[in-house]
Amino acid sequence: MKLSTKGRYAVMAMVDLASTSKGNPVALADIAERQEISLSYLEQLFAKLRRGGLVRSVRGPGGGYLLAHAVDQTRVSDIIVAVDEPIRATRCAPGSPTGCRVNKSRCLTHDLWEELGNQIHLYLSSVTLADVCARRVLGTSHVIDHPTEPAPADPSPMAAAE
Amino acid sequence: MKLSTKGRYAVMAMVDLASTSKGNPVALADIAERQEISLSYLEQLFAKLRRGGLVRSVRGPGGGYLLAHAVDQTRVSDIIVAVDEPIRATRCAPGSPTGCRVNKSRCLTHDLWEELGNQIHLYLSSVTLADVCARRVLGTSHVIDHPTEPAPADPSPMAAAE
DNA sequence: GAAAAACCCTAGCAGAATGCTAAGGAACTT
DNA sequence: AAGTTCCTTAGCATTCTGCTAGGGTTTTTC
């Protein structure tokens, strides 16, 4: 899982598609204009989304793209996974626990990143296109409990993910 | 907040420092060798960590770096925030809700990314250096509840965060 | 059946970021 | 004073991102 801007563009386009299409195909050119994304770039993204089974295409005049599933069945995590290249195993191997054993502490951090990936996926799996369209996204930030003492007061409020 | 490999290197180095130092300064050259990171690159990272108030430095022979706070007071989120440049506001402004109003649906996704950033920060704030050293990282993946129907069975298990 | 509208595919490219090297300096200890 | 370590800046090769260019293929409509 790679959290890049590419995934953000794909989600923006899918939200546009979901909120524009009432069962009719939506032309990429329309999405490109509304979202201010280059048409050719969009075409590349939708090619991946189609291979991932998230959208269906209709060719010819009056054609365009359709959601393959209902809006409440299309999860944000699926979009990002479909669009972003899976992995670039620079140092550690992705899934293998024996992959990185150069040093103990490196393996320790490996566990941390893996769990972080789980957390991110967990959250993005809980949000569907229907949620984003209906603005049902904010307001459920509650603390993830963890087997350690609670952290002190936050000295540096973080910048947003963008 | 930017989740890059730079932050991973910094966390690796800080874990090494935490587990090596018993109140004594640790030379960067030692960390560089153990973690197989270029010394000069490490120096750049630790300059940022020092400016962020996460480590103290001792110059001269026998010198090196010390944690500024106890291991259970140093959170992973602080390390990443200190090392990664804060933001590259390509399209949307980071905190301002009025920043991106080119289109309705773009603002909708903006909320999504902001909440995702909160979730990531929340998790990384809950993990301290002490947790990583003691391998108290895995095993607490529970579902984040969300005001939507539960997603169907997962068709595509995700690759890890690395 | 031709024209037009849309999807489809590949190659490549400018700019930025990443990870790193190089070089020199400043401060501290012995 | 000499050595060890931190500290800073400049620059560079590689990779990724976002995009352009240019060509298809399929389908509908006239």
mmCIF file of C-alpha atoms (C1' of nucleotides) in Angstrom:
data_model
loop_
_atom_site.group_PDB
_atom_site.id
_atom_site.type_symbol
_atom_site.label_atom_id
_atom_site.label_comp_id
_atom_site.label_asym_id
_atom_site.label_seq_id
_atom_site.Cartn_x
_atom_site.Cartn_y
_atom_site.Cartn_z
ATOM 1 C CA MET A 1 0.000 0.000 0.000
ATOM 2 C CA LYS A 2 1.414 3.278 -1.091
ATOM 3 C CA LEU A 3 -0.248 6.510 -0.044
ATOM 4 C CA SER A 4 0.517 8.759 -2.966
ATOM 5 C CA THR A 5 -1.258 11.563 -4.719
ATOM 6 C CA LYS A 6 -2.110 9.130 -7.468
ATOM 7 C CA GLY A 7 -4.516 7.385 -5.132
ATOM 8 C CA ARG A 8 -6.053 10.700 -4.215
ATOM 9 C CA TYR A 9 -6.730 11.545 -7.831
ATOM 10 C CA ALA A 10 -8.356 8.172 -8.326
ATOM 11 C CA VAL A 11 -10.620 8.632 -5.318
ATOM 12 C CA MET A 12 -11.565 12.122 -6.478
ATOM 13 C CA ALA A 13 -12.506 10.759 -9.887
ATOM 14 C CA MET A 14 -14.468 7.861 -8.409
ATOM 15 C CA VAL A 15 -16.389 10.184 -6.115
ATOM 16 C CA ASP A 16 -17.187 12.350 -9.115
ATOM 17 C CA LEU A 17 -18.326 9.313 -11.062
ATOM 18 C CA ALA A 18 -20.439 8.068 -8.183
ATOM 19 C CA SER A 19 -22.176 11.371 -7.656
ATOM 20 C CA THR A 20 -22.675 12.149 -11.348
ATOM 21 C CA SER A 21 -23.806 8.852 -12.793
ATOM 22 C CA LYS A 22 -27.432 7.959 -12.243
ATOM 23 C CA GLY A 23 -27.018 4.627 -13.916
ATOM 24 C CA ASN A 24 -25.754 6.260 -17.100
ATOM 25 C CA PRO A 25 -22.182 6.064 -18.324
ATOM 26 C CA VAL A 26 -20.075 9.133 -17.531
ATOM 27 C CA ALA A 27 -17.501 10.267 -20.073
ATOM 28 C CA LEU A 28 -13.961 10.691 -18.840
ATOM 29 C CA ALA A 29 -13.758 14.087 -20.512
ATOM 30 C CA ASP A 30 -16.489 15.354 -18.181
ATOM 31 C CA ILE A 31 -14.745 14.068 -15.069
ATOM 32 C CA ALA A 32 -11.476 15.514 -16.278
ATOM 33 C CA GLU A 33 -13.011 18.946 -16.693
ATOM 34 C CA ARG A 34 -14.860 18.956 -13.379
ATOM 35 C CA GLN A 35 -11.928 17.662 -11.357
ATOM 36 C CA GLU A 36 -9.261 19.527 -13.326
ATOM 37 C CA ILE A 37 -7.300 16.398 -14.051
ATOM 38 C CA SER A 38 -5.592 15.766 -17.370
ATOM 39 C CA LEU A 39 -7.717 13.518 -19.574
ATOM 40 C CA SER A 40 -4.855 11.275 -20.579
ATOM 41 C CA TYR A 41 -3.816 10.873 -16.979
ATOM 42 C CA LEU A 42 -7.362 9.974 -16.028
ATOM 43 C CA GLU A 43 -7.437 7.387 -18.778
ATOM 44 C CA GLN A 44 -4.423 5.707 -17.271
ATOM 45 C CA LEU A 45 -5.999 5.672 -13.839
ATOM 46 C CA PHE A 46 -9.282 4.280 -15.105
ATOM 47 C CA ALA A 47 -7.477 1.583 -17.049
ATOM 48 C CA LYS A 48 -6.157 0.333 -13.713
ATOM 49 C CA LEU A 49 -9.516 0.726 -12.034
ATOM 50 C CA ARG A 50 -11.084 -1.333 -14.789
ATOM 51 C CA ARG A 51 -8.473 -4.065 -14.443
ATOM 52 C CA GLY A 52 -9.203 -4.005 -10.729
ATOM 53 C CA GLY A 53 -12.864 -4.634 -11.401
ATOM 54 C CA LEU A 54 -14.039 -1.383 -9.851
ATOM 55 C CA VAL A 55 -15.603 0.159 -12.965
ATOM 56 C CA ARG A 56 -17.151 -1.024 -16.215
ATOM 57 C CA SER A 57 -16.709 0.764 -19.520
ATOM 58 C CA VAL A 58 -19.113 1.471 -22.358
ATOM 59 C CA ARG A 59 -17.554 2.323 -25.675
ATOM 60 C CA GLY A 60 -18.777 4.476 -28.484
ATOM 61 C CA PRO A 61 -20.732 7.719 -28.461
ATOM 62 C CA GLY A 62 -22.755 8.165 -25.309
ATOM 63 C CA GLY A 63 -20.391 5.778 -23.618
ATOM 64 C CA GLY A 64 -18.205 6.254 -20.561
ATOM 65 C CA TYR A 65 -17.614 4.560 -17.262
ATOM 66 C CA LEU A 66 -19.959 2.992 -14.738
ATOM 67 C CA LEU A 67 -19.349 1.844 -11.193
ATOM 68 C CA ALA A 68 -19.056 -1.922 -11.172
ATOM 69 C CA HIS A 69 -20.643 -2.121 -7.717
ATOM 70 C CA ALA A 70 -23.018 -0.032 -5.639
ATOM 71 C CA VAL A 71 -21.620 3.088 -3.983
ATOM 72 C CA ASP A 72 -21.864 1.524 -0.540
ATOM 73 C CA GLN A 73 -19.988 -1.538 -1.771
ATOM 74 C CA THR A 74 -17.005 0.337 -3.188
ATOM 75 C CA ARG A 75 -14.403 0.979 -0.537
ATOM 76 C CA VAL A 76 -11.723 3.628 -0.671
ATOM 77 C CA SER A 77 -9.033 1.075 0.094
ATOM 78 C CA ASP A 78 -9.932 -0.871 -3.032
ATOM 79 C CA ILE A 79 -9.462 2.220 -5.177
ATOM 80 C CA ILE A 80 -6.036 2.962 -3.790
ATOM 81 C CA VAL A 81 -4.879 -0.618 -4.025
ATOM 82 C CA ALA A 82 -6.046 -0.809 -7.647
ATOM 83 C CA VAL A 83 -4.290 2.370 -8.714
ATOM 84 C CA ASP A 84 -1.009 2.337 -6.815
ATOM 85 C CA GLU A 85 1.688 -0.076 -7.800
ATOM 86 C CA PRO A 86 1.865 -2.723 -5.118
ATOM 87 C CA ILE A 87 5.328 -2.516 -3.658
ATOM 88 C CA ARG A 88 8.906 -1.527 -4.198
ATOM 89 C CA ALA A 89 10.778 -3.776 -1.794
ATOM 90 C CA THR A 90 13.766 -1.500 -1.299
ATOM 91 C CA ARG A 91 15.117 -2.959 1.899
ATOM 92 C CA CYS A 92 12.707 -5.234 3.694
ATOM 93 C CA ALA A 93 10.630 -7.842 1.953
ATOM 94 C CA PRO A 94 6.960 -6.944 2.326
ATOM 95 C CA GLY A 95 5.266 -9.907 3.940
ATOM 96 C CA SER A 96 8.057 -12.184 4.987
ATOM 97 C CA PRO A 97 8.984 -12.001 8.669
ATOM 98 C CA THR A 98 12.384 -13.443 7.783
ATOM 99 C CA GLY A 99 12.902 -10.850 5.054
ATOM 100 C CA CYS A 100 14.851 -8.319 7.054
ATOM 101 C CA ARG A 101 17.254 -9.676 9.592
ATOM 102 C CA VAL A 102 20.231 -7.390 9.045
ATOM 103 C CA ASN A 103 19.819 -6.240 12.589
ATOM 104 C CA LYS A 104 17.404 -6.733 15.428
ATOM 105 C CA SER A 105 16.260 -3.137 15.638
ATOM 106 C CA ARG A 106 15.541 -2.969 11.931
ATOM 107 C CA CYS A 107 13.215 -5.928 12.276
ATOM 108 C CA LEU A 108 11.580 -4.188 15.197
ATOM 109 C CA THR A 109 10.660 -1.203 13.101
ATOM 110 C CA HIS A 110 9.497 -3.555 10.362
ATOM 111 C CA ASP A 111 6.748 -4.754 12.689
ATOM 112 C CA LEU A 112 5.799 -1.162 13.326
ATOM 113 C CA TRP A 113 5.355 -0.300 9.644
ATOM 114 C CA GLU A 114 3.429 -3.451 9.016
ATOM 115 C CA GLU A 115 1.012 -2.643 11.796
ATOM 116 C CA LEU A 116 0.719 0.914 10.568
ATOM 117 C CA GLY A 117 -0.217 -0.421 7.159
ATOM 118 C CA ASN A 118 -2.888 -2.529 8.804
ATOM 119 C CA GLN A 119 -4.291 0.483 10.596
ATOM 120 C CA ILE A 120 -4.429 2.543 7.424
ATOM 121 C CA HIS A 121 -6.061 -0.243 5.487
ATOM 122 C CA LEU A 122 -8.516 -0.801 8.290
ATOM 123 C CA TYR A 123 -9.631 2.790 8.205
ATOM 124 C CA LEU A 124 -9.831 3.079 4.423
ATOM 125 C CA SER A 125 -11.765 -0.178 4.282
ATOM 126 C CA SER A 126 -14.342 1.288 6.611
ATOM 127 C CA VAL A 127 -15.083 4.179 4.260
ATOM 128 C CA THR A 128 -17.128 3.657 1.112
ATOM 129 C CA LEU A 129 -17.868 5.979 -1.764
ATOM 130 C CA ALA A 130 -21.322 6.461 -0.300
ATOM 131 C CA ASP A 131 -19.740 7.741 2.916
ATOM 132 C CA VAL A 132 -17.564 10.248 1.111
ATOM 133 C CA CYS A 133 -20.422 11.502 -1.039
ATOM 134 C CA ALA A 134 -22.615 11.959 2.025
ATOM 135 C CA ARG A 135 -19.789 13.591 4.005
ATOM 136 C CA ARG A 136 -19.975 10.821 6.603
ATOM 137 C CA VAL A 137 -16.232 10.894 7.070
ATOM 138 C CA LEU A 138 -15.317 13.088 9.987
ATOM 139 C CA GLY A 139 -16.103 12.908 13.642
ATOM 140 C CA THR A 140 -15.171 9.387 14.658
ATOM 141 C CA SER A 141 -11.604 9.943 15.830
ATOM 142 C CA HIS A 142 -11.271 7.872 18.932
ATOM 143 C CA VAL A 143 -8.122 6.633 20.553
ATOM 144 C CA ILE A 144 -6.650 3.309 19.556
ATOM 145 C CA ASP A 145 -5.777 1.638 22.805
ATOM 146 C CA HIS A 146 -2.309 0.265 23.127
ATOM 147 C CA PRO A 147 -0.399 -1.613 25.860
ATOM 148 C CA THR A 148 1.538 1.392 27.110
ATOM 149 C CA GLU A 149 0.983 4.354 29.360
ATOM 150 C CA PRO A 150 -0.912 7.189 27.718
ATOM 151 C CA ALA A 151 1.227 9.754 25.946
ATOM 152 C CA PRO A 152 1.585 13.218 27.493
ATOM 153 C CA ALA A 153 -0.110 16.303 26.126
ATOM 154 C CA ASP A 154 0.568 16.837 22.444
ATOM 155 C CA PRO A 155 3.193 19.575 21.934
ATOM 156 C CA SER A 156 3.104 19.636 18.112
ATOM 157 C CA PRO A 157 -0.256 19.368 16.394
ATOM 158 C CA MET A 158 0.252 17.648 13.108
ATOM 159 C CA ALA A 159 -0.264 18.889 9.598
ATOM 160 C CA ALA A 160 -2.857 17.139 7.486
ATOM 161 C CA ALA A 161 -2.132 14.198 5.274
ATOM 162 C CA GLU A 162 -2.116 16.249 2.151
ATOM 163 C CA MET B 1 2.558 14.514 7.743
ATOM 164 C CA LYS B 2 4.386 12.719 5.003
ATOM 165 C CA LEU B 3 4.951 8.995 5.228
ATOM 166 C CA SER B 4 8.231 8.582 3.427
ATOM 167 C CA THR B 5 11.219 6.341 3.771
ATOM 168 C CA LYS B 6 13.049 9.226 5.366
ATOM 169 C CA GLY B 7 10.848 8.867 8.416
ATOM 170 C CA ARG B 8 11.550 5.152 8.504
ATOM 171 C CA TYR B 9 15.293 5.723 8.561
ATOM 172 C CA ALA B 10 14.874 8.175 11.387
ATOM 173 C CA VAL B 11 12.817 5.759 13.448
ATOM 174 C CA MET B 12 15.322 2.966 12.825
ATOM 175 C CA ALA B 13 18.122 5.191 14.024
ATOM 176 C CA MET B 14 16.201 6.342 17.081
ATOM 177 C CA VAL B 15 15.347 2.771 18.038
ATOM 178 C CA ASP B 16 19.018 1.899 17.698
ATOM 179 C CA LEU B 17 19.951 4.870 19.839
ATOM 180 C CA ALA B 18 17.365 3.999 22.471
ATOM 181 C CA SER B 19 18.431 0.399 22.731
ATOM 182 C CA THR B 20 22.185 1.099 22.666
ATOM 183 C CA SER B 21 22.558 4.083 24.936
ATOM 184 C CA LYS B 22 22.516 3.387 28.668
ATOM 185 C CA GLY B 23 22.767 7.054 29.519
ATOM 186 C CA ASN B 24 25.936 7.410 27.482
ATOM 187 C CA PRO B 25 26.211 9.302 24.206
ATOM 188 C CA VAL B 26 26.165 7.106 21.112
ATOM 189 C CA ALA B 27 28.295 8.101 18.129
ATOM 190 C CA LEU B 28 26.512 8.446 14.814
ATOM 191 C CA ALA B 29 29.192 6.338 13.159
ATOM 192 C CA ASP B 30 28.137 3.362 15.273
ATOM 193 C CA ILE B 31 24.479 3.776 14.400
ATOM 194 C CA ALA B 32 25.368 4.195 10.746
ATOM 195 C CA GLU B 33 27.298 0.945 10.726
ATOM 196 C CA ARG B 34 24.698 -1.083 12.624
ATOM 197 C CA GLN B 35 21.759 0.195 10.591
ATOM 198 C CA GLU B 36 23.632 0.363 7.290
ATOM 199 C CA ILE B 37 22.756 3.984 6.709
ATOM 200 C CA SER B 38 25.173 6.473 5.210
ATOM 201 C CA LEU B 39 26.850 8.543 7.948
ATOM 202 C CA SER B 40 26.360 11.837 6.206
ATOM 203 C CA TYR B 41 22.730 11.068 5.602
ATOM 204 C CA LEU B 42 22.282 10.198 9.261
ATOM 205 C CA GLU B 43 23.898 13.474 10.239
ATOM 206 C CA GLN B 44 21.288 15.335 8.251
ATOM 207 C CA LEU B 45 18.484 13.407 9.892
ATOM 208 C CA PHE B 46 19.845 13.951 13.395
ATOM 209 C CA ALA B 47 20.261 17.660 12.739
ATOM 210 C CA LYS B 48 16.502 17.766 12.247
ATOM 211 C CA LEU B 49 15.866 15.574 15.249
ATOM 212 C CA ARG B 50 17.976 17.923 17.346
ATOM 213 C CA ARG B 51 16.116 20.977 16.109
ATOM 214 C CA GLY B 52 12.915 19.139 16.952
ATOM 215 C CA GLY B 53 14.103 18.671 20.523
ATOM 216 C CA LEU B 54 14.120 14.884 20.360
ATOM 217 C CA VAL B 55 17.851 14.334 20.972
ATOM 218 C CA ARG B 56 20.723 16.140 22.655
ATOM 219 C CA SER B 57 24.250 16.157 21.302
ATOM 220 C CA VAL B 58 27.620 15.886 23.018
ATOM 221 C CA ARG B 59 30.595 17.053 21.030
ATOM 222 C CA GLY B 60 34.186 15.967 21.150
ATOM 223 C CA PRO B 61 35.715 12.534 21.736
ATOM 224 C CA GLY B 62 33.388 10.201 23.562
ATOM 225 C CA GLY B 63 30.522 12.331 22.376
ATOM 226 C CA GLY B 64 27.480 11.433 20.367
ATOM 227 C CA TYR B 65 23.742 11.697 20.740
ATOM 228 C CA LEU B 66 21.406 11.165 23.689
ATOM 229 C CA LEU B 67 17.655 10.890 23.814
ATOM 230 C CA ALA B 68 16.222 14.160 25.096
ATOM 231 C CA HIS B 69 13.376 12.344 26.838
ATOM 232 C CA ALA B 70 12.755 8.893 28.283
ATOM 233 C CA VAL B 71 12.056 6.066 25.863
ATOM 234 C CA ASP B 72 8.430 5.876 26.951
ATOM 235 C CA GLN B 73 8.041 9.621 26.392
ATOM 236 C CA THR B 74 9.342 9.632 22.829
ATOM 237 C CA ARG B 75 6.585 8.912 20.365
ATOM 238 C CA VAL B 76 7.059 7.669 16.831
ATOM 239 C CA SER B 77 4.848 10.442 15.474
ATOM 240 C CA ASP B 78 7.212 13.059 16.871
ATOM 241 C CA ILE B 79 10.137 11.491 15.041
ATOM 242 C CA ILE B 80 8.392 11.474 11.693
ATOM 243 C CA VAL B 81 7.077 14.996 12.100
ATOM 244 C CA ALA B 82 10.562 16.251 13.002
ATOM 245 C CA VAL B 83 12.268 14.619 10.034
ATOM 246 C CA ASP B 84 9.810 14.973 7.175
ATOM 247 C CA GLU B 85 9.217 18.357 5.674
ATOM 248 C CA PRO B 86 5.810 19.517 6.783
ATOM 249 C CA ILE B 87 3.784 19.975 3.614
ATOM 250 C CA ARG B 88 3.791 20.509 -0.091
ATOM 251 C CA ALA B 89 0.459 22.228 -0.648
ATOM 252 C CA THR B 90 0.065 21.206 -4.261
ATOM 253 C CA ARG B 91 -3.652 21.578 -4.601
ATOM 254 C CA CYS B 92 -5.506 21.866 -1.323
ATOM 255 C CA ALA B 93 -4.402 24.046 1.551
ATOM 256 C CA PRO B 94 -3.563 21.845 4.538
ATOM 257 C CA GLY B 95 -5.716 23.036 7.405
ATOM 258 C CA SER B 96 -8.093 25.506 5.885
ATOM 259 C CA PRO B 97 -11.558 24.163 5.150
ATOM 260 C CA THR B 98 -11.981 26.980 2.630
ATOM 261 C CA GLY B 99 -8.734 26.104 0.874
ATOM 262 C CA CYS B 100 -10.151 23.828 -1.786
ATOM 263 C CA ARG B 101 -13.479 24.824 -3.177
ATOM 264 C CA VAL B 102 -12.857 24.242 -6.855
ATOM 265 C CA ASN B 103 -15.553 21.626 -6.782
ATOM 266 C CA LYS B 104 -17.808 20.001 -4.262
ATOM 267 C CA SER B 105 -16.495 16.499 -4.654
ATOM 268 C CA ARG B 106 -12.902 17.599 -4.279
ATOM 269 C CA CYS B 107 -13.767 19.083 -0.916
ATOM 270 C CA LEU B 108 -15.435 15.840 -0.002
ATOM 271 C CA THR B 109 -12.241 13.887 -0.515
ATOM 272 C CA HIS B 110 -10.322 16.585 1.337
ATOM 273 C CA ASP B 111 -12.229 15.666 4.473
ATOM 274 C CA LEU B 112 -11.330 12.050 3.875
ATOM 275 C CA TRP B 113 -7.593 12.664 3.682
ATOM 276 C CA GLU B 114 -7.676 14.897 6.693
ATOM 277 C CA GLU B 115 -9.385 12.232 8.734
ATOM 278 C CA LEU B 116 -6.945 9.633 7.444
ATOM 279 C CA GLY B 117 -4.103 11.851 8.609
ATOM 280 C CA ASN B 118 -5.729 12.010 12.017
ATOM 281 C CA GLN B 119 -5.980 8.233 12.162
ATOM 282 C CA ILE B 120 -2.332 7.772 11.218
ATOM 283 C CA HIS B 121 -1.183 10.353 13.706
ATOM 284 C CA LEU B 122 -3.356 8.805 16.358
ATOM 285 C CA TYR B 123 -1.757 5.426 15.893
ATOM 286 C CA LEU B 124 1.815 6.670 15.688
ATOM 287 C CA SER B 125 1.238 8.813 18.778
ATOM 288 C CA SER B 126 0.205 5.725 20.675
ATOM 289 C CA VAL B 127 3.524 3.992 19.986
ATOM 290 C CA THR B 128 6.660 5.025 21.863
ATOM 291 C CA LEU B 129 10.267 4.006 21.391
ATOM 292 C CA ALA B 130 9.865 1.778 24.433
ATOM 293 C CA ASP B 131 7.042 -0.077 22.680
ATOM 294 C CA VAL B 132 9.079 -0.670 19.533
ATOM 295 C CA CYS B 133 12.102 -1.848 21.499
ATOM 296 C CA ALA B 134 9.968 -4.264 23.497
ATOM 297 C CA ARG B 135 8.107 -5.443 20.383
ATOM 298 C CA ARG B 136 4.838 -4.257 21.866
ATOM 299 C CA VAL B 137 3.604 -3.209 18.458
ATOM 300 C CA LEU B 138 1.556 -5.971 16.901
ATOM 301 C CA GLY B 139 -1.639 -7.637 17.890
ATOM 302 C CA THR B 140 -4.014 -4.790 18.610
ATOM 303 C CA SER B 141 -5.696 -4.446 15.237
ATOM 304 C CA HIS B 142 -9.326 -3.917 15.985
ATOM 305 C CA VAL B 143 -11.942 -2.429 13.756
ATOM 306 C CA ILE B 144 -12.547 1.289 13.718
ATOM 307 C CA ASP B 145 -16.303 1.658 13.843
ATOM 308 C CA HIS B 146 -17.870 3.871 11.255
ATOM 309 C CA PRO B 147 -21.419 5.033 10.536
ATOM 310 C CA THR B 148 -21.973 2.734 7.587
ATOM 311 C CA GLU B 149 -22.927 -0.846 6.972
ATOM 312 C CA PRO B 150 -20.040 -3.258 7.377
ATOM 313 C CA ALA B 151 -18.019 -3.917 4.230
ATOM 314 C CA PRO B 152 -18.348 -7.310 2.536
ATOM 315 C CA ALA B 153 -15.692 -9.999 2.668
ATOM 316 C CA ASP B 154 -12.292 -8.704 1.574
ATOM 317 C CA PRO B 155 -11.487 -9.859 -1.963
ATOM 318 C CA SER B 156 -7.979 -8.385 -2.145
ATOM 319 C CA PRO B 157 -5.765 -8.631 0.930
ATOM 320 C CA MET B 158 -3.446 -5.693 0.959
ATOM 321 C CA ALA B 159 0.301 -5.547 0.682
ATOM 322 C CA ALA B 160 2.179 -4.252 3.686
ATOM 323 C CA ALA B 161 3.000 -0.632 4.259
ATOM 324 C CA GLU B 162 6.582 -1.037 3.165
ATOM 325 C "C1'" DG C 1 -20.653 2.458 -44.402
ATOM 326 C "C1'" DA C 2 -18.454 6.619 -43.062
ATOM 327 C "C1'" DA C 3 -17.948 9.825 -39.449
ATOM 328 C "C1'" DA C 4 -17.811 10.850 -34.832
ATOM 329 C "C1'" DA C 5 -17.476 9.776 -30.027
ATOM 330 C "C1'" DA C 6 -15.673 7.607 -26.739
ATOM 331 C "C1'" DC C 7 -12.493 4.134 -24.720
ATOM 332 C "C1'" DC C 8 -7.707 2.031 -24.967
ATOM 333 C "C1'" DC C 9 -2.561 1.674 -25.035
ATOM 334 C "C1'" DT C 10 2.397 2.904 -25.177
ATOM 335 C "C1'" DA C 11 6.313 5.889 -25.027
ATOM 336 C "C1'" DG C 12 8.481 9.526 -23.212
ATOM 337 C "C1'" DC C 13 9.498 13.848 -20.562
ATOM 338 C "C1'" DA C 14 9.973 17.947 -17.068
ATOM 339 C "C1'" DG C 15 10.118 18.674 -12.426
ATOM 340 C "C1'" DA C 16 10.571 17.284 -7.782
ATOM 341 C "C1'" DA C 17 11.938 14.174 -4.163
ATOM 342 C "C1'" DT C 18 15.084 10.615 -2.352
ATOM 343 C "C1'" DG C 19 19.137 8.853 -0.740
ATOM 344 C "C1'" DC C 20 23.627 9.770 -0.752
ATOM 345 C "C1'" DT C 21 28.609 11.839 -1.412
ATOM 346 C "C1'" DA C 22 31.862 15.414 -0.640
ATOM 347 C "C1'" DA C 23 33.981 18.899 1.735
ATOM 348 C "C1'" DG C 24 34.811 21.714 5.109
ATOM 349 C "C1'" DG C 25 34.068 23.763 9.566
ATOM 350 C "C1'" DA C 26 33.149 24.159 14.912
ATOM 351 C "C1'" DA C 27 33.336 22.450 19.488
ATOM 352 C "C1'" DC C 28 34.986 19.577 22.899
ATOM 353 C "C1'" DT C 29 38.368 16.244 25.347
ATOM 354 C "C1'" DT C 30 42.727 14.573 26.276
ATOM 355 C "C1'" DA D 1 47.707 20.923 19.805
ATOM 356 C "C1'" DA D 2 45.715 17.054 18.146
ATOM 357 C "C1'" DG D 3 42.145 14.082 17.562
ATOM 358 C "C1'" DT D 4 37.303 13.057 17.732
ATOM 359 C "C1'" DT D 5 32.985 14.045 17.160
ATOM 360 C "C1'" DC D 6 29.169 16.966 15.827
ATOM 361 C "C1'" DC D 7 27.450 20.427 12.322
ATOM 362 C "C1'" DT D 8 26.435 22.583 7.794
ATOM 363 C "C1'" DT D 9 26.055 23.266 2.920
ATOM 364 C "C1'" DA D 10 26.400 22.043 -1.887
ATOM 365 C "C1'" DG D 11 25.640 18.988 -5.309
ATOM 366 C "C1'" DC D 12 24.458 14.661 -7.815
ATOM 367 C "C1'" DA D 13 22.427 10.072 -9.626
ATOM 368 C "C1'" DT D 14 18.291 7.774 -9.539
ATOM 369 C "C1'" DT D 15 13.477 7.310 -9.136
ATOM 370 C "C1'" DC D 16 8.685 8.772 -9.013
ATOM 371 C "C1'" DT D 17 4.916 11.862 -10.273
ATOM 372 C "C1'" DG D 18 1.927 14.000 -13.144
ATOM 373 C "C1'" DC D 19 1.340 14.819 -17.600
ATOM 374 C "C1'" DT D 20 1.722 15.135 -22.959
ATOM 375 C "C1'" DA D 21 1.731 13.026 -27.434
ATOM 376 C "C1'" DG D 22 0.210 10.112 -30.602
ATOM 377 C "C1'" DG D 23 -1.674 6.577 -32.086
ATOM 378 C "C1'" DG D 24 -5.041 2.959 -32.060
ATOM 379 C "C1'" DT D 25 -10.025 0.129 -31.357
ATOM 380 C "C1'" DT D 26 -14.898 -0.281 -30.579
ATOM 381 C "C1'" DT D 27 -19.478 1.333 -30.962
ATOM 382 C "C1'" DT D 28 -23.289 4.406 -32.244
ATOM 383 C "C1'" DT D 29 -25.523 7.480 -35.309
ATOM 384 C "C1'" DC D 30 -26.411 9.475 -39.529
#
